């Protein structure tokens, strides 16, 4: 080692072969996941070829992670704040439009912090692109080791997690705020906290972000934007002090309610003295130079991947090969021992098992005792904000014996605490259902006869804006 | 080469479309819901709507529009017949459902530049008065209830005919109502039939007569293709600019449509001949004059075009090809191209060059369409249309064979295109080997060889850490056992790359052999541990003798396909004390189910009262 100068970097390459990766590679659409992308030019020297065979290729300099001046300054300041031993630990909130590089920045920051500190807390509020958990969750994690790969390579159990049940929060911002509050309450303020927020910064999204800043009272807000303040106005303490939120009011607003919702009221009761002073945090602006951060792979694919990464934990650790999901022995639990709730969709109670069967469920714990005089299922009338201990697939619903059969990597010590199943709008990745092998006959929910070319067969397309005609349409038909 | 008959059966096999995930367990459930929604009996309709609510949960944001729209309209009808709403309220309900239907369905058809709603409605056969009704509902006076009811019925009928009856391969729809897709399918079936007929026909008829007929037919196809060329050149002359005319070509005119229809007609008679004429000089293979007219410089250096058809020439033929390239014709054309390539692979004229480039263009376009990617062209200014609009499953094995039968300098490239698009894929090792072999075979030979392009494949095998480790292991083994040493060494030196792959496979095989036993014993231990950890809880795990691997997710041993199999007749509702109350499900028929609210016995306040009181509390 003495022969290496300080500028040298030693890279240890290990063959990536874990139960999770083996599981991922066993699914047909992912079988080439780790193969290098084809390179156009073939100007390899021999050494390059050796490196290329293990996936290391030369990239042009602008493909790398570029630390811009503003990012460097922000990092320096944040590290200093985190290492300083004076009053309180920093709470760092990172925000900015989607695909700007929030996650990249978070990783870089946390990995750097871990050079100085034994651990950092990470609060995930971006339910669409979660770092450590399957999608649709708000969670609080203890990070002790640097994380480098994409989210599906480092799924781990956070110490607090709530299943929101959807990958965007537009439809129920009220519950989203409740969930964020609930998770944040378990933060002990002993180690620095990095909060990741959603890329929804327009319209209501900005109002929600304003609420979040008021609610979580960060010490530092990192705002990322490509062009100076183009996507959103600077979230200075003064701005946040005056600006209206979705559920909170700005300083100058009249007392008349802007929203007649219970959350707004409960908010007021819990944070009684909201209007006293300007929030006290430092705003750090970052102009990132990550080329096309977060756009290389479609976000829905990344979500599916993190679910698959999570399910990969079911694979036994020491067998060199992959067992298909449906071959595992499931857990079973009686209908009346766990409460059930479908989030975000109204399902007729008589038909609820049609929604539950072969679906992705959050395995949760509510403080209430499940009491039920019959042996039928227990349906909740409200969606609880409660701890989520993990996830599973309802492998089958046994109507006669009134049992749910559940596949889950949640360890039995935790599973025994689960008394509530939450069913969100997040689906098992299609490839899990489609690529079940060794099945004779039809696979439920899988068909090759559904024709997407027939009008109306597709889903609602989101907010597609059509150009208005600027000239009269030239009609070609005569 | 495979005969027509074999080919036909092959086509059937490959035509199997992609498997997708849907919200219904199986066909029975789909049929039940469709019948339920359209039966006219309020109770059954409500049951079907309840099932659709579960589908909606399964689909999440991916719920098919047509199902959603149908459910919304049926809901209105159920409300209407229940007599619970007055006419004004009903108008509002019907109104929203109708507006949503017209907007959502036509929006799917919108292009980049917005097309008037009326025009879209005509295209998809929605009566104009329904569009007018939508307009009245959103911008004008509220229409009368009778009109809303009528609109609802008409639209439901439209949904039944265009969506429900045609989906899942149902062929319940009336003959006259077929649309493009089915026509296409039928056309394909006919194409396939004519081919069979041709075979038999040729055997029966005297040779010269057949010859004569063939000639006439050939001429007919030529004439039509010439009329296409003339039309394209005419368009070009009107604008006097090549780039302008590219644009004009891509918006196919009624004239071109008419020509297309004629060729399609001819194709039904004999597809092979159409392909043959297309590949004769002066059409897809241009003459030098033709290139001059289009202002394309001919480069004798074959690498200059990089397996692309010059853009202007591509645009010239694209409307025709896009129109003609059905699944079966694509196969015919590419097969023919390879055959022609075989005949001329050693000449250095335009012909092999264009054949290679057309094959390459078509294969890359197929790869893009099959994988759902968008076109990327170097020249971004010009919008270039795709050759294929839909996925094209081909007989890949047959293509591979044809490709290998026409070896030339470009074979490795073409083969690679085939191998990457091929479904089901060949094993990786076979793909690799095939490519190696082809590049070795074509490398030195012929005036067409082009070493620059082959460097990719002809390089030294690449040693990976695994292959070196494996080699070390092998050598140790050889030493220890002291036998067959020369043999082993021999094999190793031949080709490490190949050996490595094979070895990997061997390992896999032995692993899977061990697997069952290993997994079993492992399972027993793991399950016992889990059982112990769950002692005393409601969660259990049973290591009983169920062979879970025989049952797909969503199905349990002994479970039938009965679409009513998961219906609940008994459940209890539970409300939570410390949780916010929001849009809860209000069961319309509480009498059918038991309703226990635990912990509420004797409370003076309702849950809502309780929450109001709670939220009013001021804690300091």
Tab-separated table of C-alpha atoms in Angstrom, chain B residues 39 60 63 127 135 168 240 245 274 287 383 436 451 546 579:
chain	number	residue	atom	x	y	z
B	39	UNK	CA	-78.182	-7.338	-18.685
B	60	UNK	CA	-54.839	1.414	-10.004
B	63	UNK	CA	-57.731	0.947	-15.421
B	127	UNK	CA	-72.692	9.701	-33.551
B	135	UNK	CA	-71.058	20.457	-26.074
B	168	UNK	CA	-60.419	-11.089	-25.348
B	240	UNK	CA	-39.090	21.632	-56.387
B	245	UNK	CA	-41.093	16.608	-50.800
B	274	UNK	CA	-45.417	-8.530	-55.252
B	287	UNK	CA	-31.288	2.461	-60.875
B	383	UNK	CA	-39.097	13.761	-39.048
B	436	UNK	CA	-18.044	-15.787	-33.901
B	451	UNK	CA	-12.604	-5.998	-42.063
B	546	UNK	CA	-48.966	-28.845	-0.376
B	579	UNK	CA	-57.600	7.905	13.181
